[in-house]
């Protein structure tokens, strides 16, 4: 742990627990989301027509019954697209409308544009479409047999894992099936397109990547990007599901507006949203581990097979990040990490909080539990024995871990504050008394790399204006989805100018103000946009300081900004008055700041370089109780210690940690995606897809920040906090494993993720000898 920086004592706005900028609006229900924007007169509404089969050739399509419905203004299909029928982020393999064949159940084939949403949705059911259906491949197993992939296989590693495994004195192998996850953002996919003059178009889009939406809409319309402006004030949740997936909704609205010349809005019904949009990738991990008598891994081989769906989407980065995190926080002398990106006849899977990292990390944590059970040692001791350390500090992809002291110290502190050892003894005593309600405990670490692994995306821009009355306008390329990015960046700008936070006006992300932005993803929002905003504010501040220095005839270095005033020598002037004087002196009070992350040089082709600027660390200790007669699970207590560097806003960061843990817990316990053999998603509504609710949150929930200044020169030495906390939920899965293991201590626990009540019950019965196999 690093000692406090004396410079922190001078900070007034940054490092303070400040409310989310929209908090009061949220609780009043008055925060404006896209569906709340006042619709211009004549606004039309869109409903998509969806494929009833998962795989097949379109033989005929009769849309005349749809057009005949009163109130229907237009019915659009692939032939109505003036540009390219392509809404993919990279590979040109995602059609806006299915043209000759369908590749998943629920694929959009046409769109109805009508005077009301109800008319559009009812009319969409009247289409007569004939499709020659083929047998779909739905599962990883079926896709592997068919042998189709969306992208080439990829691997990296070190040494000779096969030879090291062959010579290991202790060897374990296993398979872990890892389920996907629905984003279930509170605000569904929605867009409002407003046509302007001379071909201009303004699109209000609920997206994490306004620049991508701008580019895709322009591609579909066949116009330059500059004709399209995309604006996003806030999203009601994103979690990765609005990174690439928002483009289709926006493109449908934009095409409709372009064709009709009227404002057009599309808000997907929740069931349609489930069917049309991608999920977290399902994985199958086949692993082998060789280890010594102390449980230290000497060789590891893992094959990560991902169910990518019908197209590539973002599967390059998602599966790569699963591979990057296949070792989590552990050193392995000989290691091979291999992957396949399998094609299935299901909706293309996409980004989800953690971007593949959670799947790779879950697999190795399952290995740690298996080694502990095989050696009879405490799982925490096995994990600690395998941590990166000096001389054992190079990842399987060749990056040196420079901060090997943080995680061991963090784990030691959490082990102590959670009273881990005493609770293990108490739980063992409980389990000896109670054969029905079994309790389990696990303490698991997180080491998560921070940066986009596609190097050119690690850049950001910000636009700052100081008006002559001293008020400040802030705009940047990051998007707000509830995570608190906007208030953090506003704090940074207020701190730089030495003014109260409410002097900084936060404005909607807009491609006409800050162009060519990267998505708000990879946990890099504050790192990138915060630094760009600080650079812009600092440049303006320097110009204003020069005005003050000339006025007082002192060196510019003697000028300081604080408490809404500017000081130098014996002089003092209000920030507002200096802004006015600067304008009168013809000094520019506007600046576009730009920042690019340093030190990144990962080359995927050669498998060399540095993909991450730094790692964020954390650990969670979870205690669960399971009912071996029903499979029901209850999380009794969770202790979390998480490294966010020097926090920009502790309240916001703790909220992100709490939410991330619960979302990760849901992924691994209750959230199950079920497809039938026809490729139809059967869990497409809250009635069948179960996210955690308030009663699932542990009653005893203890979250603390680990004081640890980032050693890289990030914004105020903070660290990212968006994605890493989700992987703290792995502790719950490991605790369930721990609870089940006591039923048959000489056997490995047969449990896949998510650990639903059914799976827990089957595993318990198998371990008790009441089943011969787990269904």
Short mmCIF file of C-alpha atoms in Angstrom, two decimals, residues 34-359:
data_model
loop_
_atom_site.label_atom_id
_atom_site.label_comp_id
_atom_site.label_asym_id
_atom_site.label_seq_id
_atom_site.Cartn_x
_atom_site.Cartn_y
_atom_site.Cartn_z
CA UNK A 34 -34.82 9.08 -25.15
CA UNK A 35 -38.37 7.86 -24.70
CA UNK A 36 -38.98 10.97 -22.55
CA UNK A 37 -37.88 13.43 -25.24
CA UNK A 38 -40.90 15.42 -26.43
CA UNK A 39 -41.80 13.99 -29.83
CA UNK A 40 -42.06 16.52 -32.66
CA UNK A 41 -45.38 16.77 -34.43
CA UNK A 42 -45.74 14.03 -37.02
CA UNK A 43 -43.35 11.58 -35.36
CA UNK A 44 -43.68 8.07 -36.72
CA UNK A 45 -43.04 4.84 -34.84
CA UNK A 46 -41.26 1.71 -35.99
CA UNK A 47 -41.74 -1.98 -35.29
CA UNK A 48 -39.39 -4.66 -36.66
CA UNK A 49 -40.60 -7.80 -38.39
CA UNK A 50 -38.66 -10.78 -37.08
CA UNK A 51 -37.71 -14.15 -38.46
CA UNK A 52 -39.72 -17.08 -37.06
CA UNK A 53 -36.88 -19.55 -37.73
CA UNK A 54 -33.19 -19.67 -36.84
CA UNK A 55 -31.65 -20.78 -40.13
CA UNK A 56 -32.96 -20.86 -43.64
CA UNK A 57 -33.37 -19.30 -47.09
CA UNK A 58 -36.01 -16.64 -47.70
CA UNK A 59 -38.15 -17.92 -50.56
CA UNK A 60 -40.79 -15.20 -50.69
CA UNK A 61 -41.97 -12.18 -48.73
CA UNK A 62 -45.43 -10.64 -49.16
CA UNK A 63 -45.65 -7.33 -47.27
CA UNK A 64 -48.80 -6.03 -48.97
CA UNK A 65 -51.05 -7.02 -46.02
CA UNK A 66 -48.78 -4.94 -43.79
CA UNK A 67 -48.92 -1.89 -46.08
CA UNK A 68 -52.72 -2.14 -46.23
CA UNK A 69 -53.17 -1.47 -42.52
CA UNK A 70 -54.55 2.07 -41.88
CA UNK A 71 -51.89 4.21 -40.25
CA UNK A 72 -48.95 2.38 -41.86
CA UNK A 73 -46.81 4.94 -43.69
CA UNK A 74 -43.99 2.74 -44.98
CA UNK A 75 -42.72 -0.83 -44.88
CA UNK A 76 -38.97 -1.12 -45.35
CA UNK A 77 -36.74 -4.05 -46.26
CA UNK A 78 -33.26 -4.64 -47.66
CA UNK A 79 -34.17 -3.21 -51.10
CA UNK A 80 -34.97 0.17 -49.50
CA UNK A 81 -31.44 0.75 -48.21
CA UNK A 82 -29.61 3.43 -50.24
CA UNK A 83 -26.18 2.52 -48.87
CA UNK A 84 -24.90 -0.78 -47.49
CA UNK A 85 -27.04 -3.38 -45.79
CA UNK A 86 -24.48 -3.66 -42.99
CA UNK A 87 -24.60 -2.68 -39.32
CA UNK A 88 -21.58 -4.69 -38.19
CA UNK A 89 -18.79 -3.02 -36.20
CA UNK A 90 -15.97 -4.43 -38.32
CA UNK A 91 -16.43 -7.45 -40.54
CA UNK A 92 -19.44 -6.66 -42.73
CA UNK A 93 -21.34 -9.73 -41.56
CA UNK A 94 -24.38 -8.20 -39.80
CA UNK A 95 -27.22 -7.17 -42.11
CA UNK A 96 -29.68 -4.47 -41.11
CA UNK A 97 -32.39 -6.53 -42.81
CA UNK A 98 -32.00 -10.20 -43.69
CA UNK A 99 -31.85 -10.22 -47.49
CA UNK A 100 -31.62 -13.80 -48.81
CA UNK A 101 -31.22 -15.95 -45.71
CA UNK A 102 -31.87 -15.79 -41.98
CA UNK A 103 -29.17 -16.72 -39.51
CA UNK A 104 -30.94 -16.56 -36.14
CA UNK A 105 -34.42 -16.67 -34.69
CA UNK A 106 -35.66 -13.10 -34.29
CA UNK A 107 -33.47 -11.59 -37.01
CA UNK A 108 -34.97 -8.41 -38.46
CA UNK A 109 -36.38 -8.97 -41.97
CA UNK A 110 -38.42 -5.80 -42.43
CA UNK A 111 -39.63 -2.75 -40.50
CA UNK A 112 -43.06 -1.14 -40.27
CA UNK A 113 -43.30 2.66 -39.98
CA UNK A 114 -46.66 3.85 -38.72
CA UNK A 115 -48.41 6.71 -36.97
CA UNK A 116 -48.46 4.86 -33.63
CA UNK A 117 -46.32 2.18 -32.04
CA UNK A 118 -49.33 -0.06 -31.52
CA UNK A 119 -50.34 0.10 -35.20
CA UNK A 120 -46.77 -0.69 -36.27
CA UNK A 121 -46.46 -3.70 -33.97
CA UNK A 122 -49.84 -5.16 -34.94
CA UNK A 123 -49.17 -4.65 -38.65
CA UNK A 124 -45.80 -6.41 -38.39
CA UNK A 125 -47.59 -9.66 -37.53
CA UNK A 126 -49.43 -9.71 -40.89
CA UNK A 127 -46.44 -10.31 -43.15
CA UNK A 128 -46.44 -13.54 -45.17
CA UNK A 129 -42.88 -14.84 -45.35
CA UNK A 130 -41.88 -18.24 -46.69
CA UNK A 131 -38.55 -19.59 -45.44
CA UNK A 132 -36.93 -22.93 -46.29
CA UNK A 133 -35.77 -23.79 -42.79
CA UNK A 134 -32.58 -25.73 -42.09
CA UNK A 135 -31.53 -27.47 -38.89
CA UNK A 136 -29.78 -24.89 -36.70
CA UNK A 137 -26.63 -25.37 -34.66
CA UNK A 138 -27.44 -23.86 -31.28
CA UNK A 139 -24.91 -25.17 -28.76
CA UNK A 140 -21.11 -25.10 -28.50
CA UNK A 141 -21.11 -28.86 -29.00
CA UNK A 142 -23.17 -28.63 -32.19
CA UNK A 143 -21.05 -25.80 -33.52
CA UNK A 144 -17.85 -27.75 -32.83
CA UNK A 145 -19.22 -30.75 -34.72
CA UNK A 146 -20.22 -28.54 -37.65
CA UNK A 147 -16.79 -26.93 -37.55
CA UNK A 148 -17.85 -23.39 -38.40
CA UNK A 149 -16.17 -20.37 -36.84
CA UNK A 150 -16.72 -16.63 -37.19
CA UNK A 151 -13.00 -15.89 -36.89
CA UNK A 152 -9.75 -17.88 -37.06
CA UNK A 153 -8.52 -19.80 -34.03
CA UNK A 154 -5.97 -18.04 -31.83
CA UNK A 155 -3.50 -19.05 -29.14
CA UNK A 156 -0.54 -17.91 -27.10
CA UNK A 157 1.52 -19.27 -24.26
CA UNK A 158 4.96 -19.95 -22.84
CA UNK A 159 7.21 -22.98 -22.71
CA UNK A 160 6.00 -26.47 -23.55
CA UNK A 161 2.77 -27.07 -21.66
CA UNK A 162 2.16 -30.48 -23.21
CA UNK A 163 5.55 -31.83 -22.17
CA UNK A 164 5.30 -30.30 -18.71
CA UNK A 165 1.87 -31.84 -18.20
CA UNK A 166 3.13 -35.24 -19.34
CA UNK A 167 5.89 -35.15 -16.75
CA UNK A 168 3.76 -33.77 -13.88
CA UNK A 169 3.57 -35.82 -10.71
CA UNK A 170 0.12 -34.40 -9.99
CA UNK A 171 -2.35 -33.89 -12.81
CA UNK A 172 -5.97 -32.79 -12.97
CA UNK A 173 -8.23 -32.23 -15.97
CA UNK A 174 -11.76 -30.97 -16.28
CA UNK A 175 -14.41 -29.21 -18.28
CA UNK A 176 -16.38 -26.16 -17.20
CA UNK A 177 -19.47 -24.96 -19.04
CA UNK A 178 -19.93 -21.21 -18.55
CA UNK A 179 -23.28 -19.63 -19.33
CA UNK A 180 -23.98 -16.33 -21.02
CA UNK A 181 -25.85 -13.36 -19.60
CA UNK A 182 -28.53 -10.94 -20.76
CA UNK A 183 -27.69 -7.27 -20.20
CA UNK A 184 -31.18 -6.45 -18.93
CA UNK A 185 -30.55 -2.70 -18.94
CA UNK A 186 -33.53 -0.85 -17.48
CA UNK A 187 -33.85 1.31 -20.59
CA UNK A 188 -34.10 -0.92 -23.65
CA UNK A 189 -32.69 -0.23 -27.10
CA UNK A 190 -34.19 3.02 -28.38
CA UNK A 191 -33.45 5.71 -30.95
CA UNK A 192 -35.14 8.87 -32.26
CA UNK A 193 -34.07 10.19 -35.68
CA UNK A 194 -34.85 13.76 -36.73
CA UNK A 195 -34.29 14.73 -40.38
CA UNK A 196 -32.78 18.15 -41.02
CA UNK A 197 -32.05 20.23 -44.07
CA UNK A 198 -29.94 19.17 -47.04
CA UNK A 199 -29.68 15.58 -45.87
CA UNK A 200 -28.61 16.28 -42.28
CA UNK A 201 -29.83 13.88 -39.64
CA UNK A 202 -29.83 14.11 -35.83
CA UNK A 203 -30.07 10.75 -34.05
CA UNK A 204 -30.75 10.50 -30.34
CA UNK A 205 -29.36 7.07 -29.52
CA UNK A 206 -29.06 5.09 -26.31
CA UNK A 207 -25.51 4.03 -27.08
CA UNK A 208 -22.12 3.63 -25.45
CA UNK A 209 -20.48 4.50 -28.76
CA UNK A 210 -22.00 7.53 -30.54
CA UNK A 211 -19.19 7.59 -33.09
CA UNK A 212 -19.87 3.98 -34.10
CA UNK A 213 -23.59 4.72 -34.45
CA UNK A 214 -22.76 7.79 -36.56
CA UNK A 215 -20.52 5.73 -38.83
CA UNK A 216 -22.99 2.84 -39.21
CA UNK A 217 -25.95 5.13 -39.91
CA UNK A 218 -23.92 6.98 -42.57
CA UNK A 219 -22.90 3.65 -44.09
CA UNK A 220 -26.51 2.48 -44.32
CA UNK A 221 -27.68 5.80 -45.80
CA UNK A 222 -24.73 6.08 -48.16
CA UNK A 223 -23.76 9.54 -46.95
CA UNK A 224 -20.66 11.05 -45.31
CA UNK A 225 -20.33 10.74 -41.54
CA UNK A 226 -20.52 14.53 -41.29
CA UNK A 227 -24.18 14.45 -42.36
CA UNK A 228 -25.09 12.47 -39.23
CA UNK A 229 -25.00 13.83 -35.68
CA UNK A 230 -25.51 11.40 -32.80
CA UNK A 231 -26.35 12.63 -29.32
CA UNK A 232 -26.53 10.68 -26.06
CA UNK A 233 -27.33 12.45 -22.79
CA UNK A 234 -27.67 9.33 -20.70
CA UNK A 235 -28.54 5.65 -20.89
CA UNK A 236 -30.61 3.64 -18.48
CA UNK A 237 -27.85 1.06 -18.27
CA UNK A 238 -25.59 -0.39 -20.92
CA UNK A 239 -23.18 -3.03 -19.55
CA UNK A 240 -21.68 -3.49 -23.04
CA UNK A 241 -25.04 -4.22 -24.67
CA UNK A 242 -25.14 -0.75 -26.23
CA UNK A 243 -21.61 -0.71 -27.60
CA UNK A 244 -22.13 -2.29 -31.02
CA UNK A 245 -25.72 -3.47 -30.63
CA UNK A 246 -27.24 0.02 -30.54
CA UNK A 247 -26.31 0.59 -34.16
CA UNK A 248 -29.14 -1.48 -35.65
CA UNK A 249 -31.85 0.33 -33.67
CA UNK A 250 -30.40 3.70 -34.64
CA UNK A 251 -30.01 2.68 -38.28
CA UNK A 252 -33.64 1.53 -38.46
CA UNK A 253 -34.81 4.87 -37.07
CA UNK A 254 -32.48 6.80 -39.37
CA UNK A 255 -33.48 4.90 -42.50
CA UNK A 256 -37.14 5.39 -41.66
CA UNK A 257 -36.62 9.14 -41.19
CA UNK A 258 -34.64 9.34 -44.43
CA UNK A 259 -37.36 7.50 -46.37
CA UNK A 260 -40.36 9.33 -44.91
CA UNK A 261 -38.85 12.77 -44.26
CA UNK A 262 -40.44 12.71 -40.79
CA UNK A 263 -39.11 12.14 -37.25
CA UNK A 264 -39.05 8.40 -36.50
CA UNK A 265 -38.63 6.52 -33.24
CA UNK A 266 -37.94 2.89 -32.43
CA UNK A 267 -38.22 1.58 -28.89
CA UNK A 268 -37.91 -2.18 -28.78
CA UNK A 269 -40.37 -4.20 -26.78
CA UNK A 270 -38.55 -6.02 -23.99
CA UNK A 271 -39.20 -9.47 -25.49
CA UNK A 272 -37.93 -8.30 -28.87
CA UNK A 273 -34.93 -6.67 -27.21
CA UNK A 274 -34.03 -10.04 -25.65
CA UNK A 275 -34.38 -11.84 -29.00
CA UNK A 276 -32.68 -9.30 -31.27
CA UNK A 277 -29.63 -8.29 -29.22
CA UNK A 278 -26.51 -10.26 -28.29
CA UNK A 279 -25.54 -11.55 -24.85
CA UNK A 280 -22.42 -12.37 -22.89
CA UNK A 281 -20.57 -15.16 -24.72
CA UNK A 282 -21.10 -18.67 -23.46
CA UNK A 283 -17.83 -20.59 -23.06
CA UNK A 284 -16.64 -24.12 -22.62
CA UNK A 285 -13.28 -24.45 -20.90
CA UNK A 286 -11.38 -27.73 -21.22
CA UNK A 287 -8.37 -27.62 -18.95
CA UNK A 288 -5.46 -29.64 -17.63
CA UNK A 289 -3.19 -28.58 -14.79
CA UNK A 290 0.01 -30.08 -13.46
CA UNK A 291 1.07 -29.05 -9.96
CA UNK A 292 3.53 -29.85 -7.20
CA UNK A 293 2.84 -31.18 -3.72
CA UNK A 294 2.19 -27.66 -2.43
CA UNK A 295 -0.44 -27.02 -5.08
CA UNK A 296 1.72 -24.69 -7.13
CA UNK A 297 0.85 -24.92 -10.82
CA UNK A 298 3.75 -26.04 -12.99
CA UNK A 299 1.83 -26.43 -16.26
CA UNK A 300 -1.56 -25.34 -17.52
CA UNK A 301 -3.36 -25.97 -20.77
CA UNK A 302 -6.80 -24.51 -21.46
CA UNK A 303 -9.00 -24.60 -24.55
CA UNK A 304 -11.58 -21.80 -24.52
CA UNK A 305 -14.44 -22.42 -26.94
CA UNK A 306 -16.81 -19.48 -27.28
CA UNK A 307 -20.34 -19.53 -28.67
CA UNK A 308 -20.15 -16.35 -30.73
CA UNK A 309 -23.46 -16.61 -32.54
CA UNK A 310 -24.08 -15.88 -36.20
CA UNK A 311 -21.40 -13.22 -36.80
CA UNK A 312 -18.11 -11.89 -35.50
CA UNK A 313 -19.41 -8.68 -33.87
CA UNK A 314 -16.82 -7.97 -31.11
CA UNK A 315 -15.71 -11.57 -30.64
CA UNK A 316 -12.10 -10.81 -31.57
CA UNK A 317 -11.64 -8.68 -28.47
CA UNK A 318 -14.03 -10.57 -26.20
CA UNK A 319 -12.34 -13.94 -26.65
CA UNK A 320 -8.87 -12.39 -26.64
CA UNK A 321 -9.64 -10.81 -23.27
CA UNK A 322 -10.85 -14.17 -21.96
CA UNK A 323 -7.44 -15.51 -22.97
CA UNK A 324 -5.60 -12.56 -21.39
CA UNK A 325 -7.34 -13.35 -18.09
CA UNK A 326 -7.09 -17.13 -18.30
CA UNK A 327 -4.37 -17.01 -15.63
CA UNK A 328 -6.01 -14.26 -13.52
CA UNK A 329 -3.40 -13.38 -10.88
CA UNK A 330 -1.31 -16.56 -11.13
CA UNK A 331 2.08 -17.42 -12.57
CA UNK A 332 2.49 -20.56 -14.66
CA UNK A 333 5.93 -21.65 -15.92
CA UNK A 334 4.53 -23.62 -18.87
CA UNK A 335 1.17 -22.54 -20.23
CA UNK A 336 -0.89 -22.84 -23.38
CA UNK A 337 -4.06 -20.79 -23.91
CA UNK A 338 -6.05 -21.69 -27.02
CA UNK A 339 -9.38 -20.48 -28.34
CA UNK A 340 -12.03 -21.12 -30.95
CA UNK A 341 -14.72 -18.62 -31.94
CA UNK A 342 -17.56 -20.92 -32.89
CA UNK A 343 -20.44 -19.94 -35.14
CA UNK A 344 -23.98 -20.84 -34.08
CA UNK A 345 -27.38 -20.02 -35.52
CA UNK A 346 -28.18 -17.66 -32.66
CA UNK A 347 -28.00 -13.90 -32.25
CA UNK A 348 -24.43 -12.65 -32.37
CA UNK A 349 -23.03 -12.38 -28.87
CA UNK A 350 -21.37 -9.14 -27.92
CA UNK A 351 -19.67 -7.06 -25.26
CA UNK A 352 -20.71 -7.50 -21.65
CA UNK A 353 -19.11 -5.99 -18.57
CA UNK A 354 -15.69 -7.61 -18.33
CA UNK A 355 -15.59 -8.33 -22.09
CA UNK A 356 -14.62 -12.00 -21.84
CA UNK A 357 -12.33 -11.54 -18.85
CA UNK A 358 -14.84 -13.03 -16.38
CA UNK A 359 -15.13 -16.27 -18.38
#
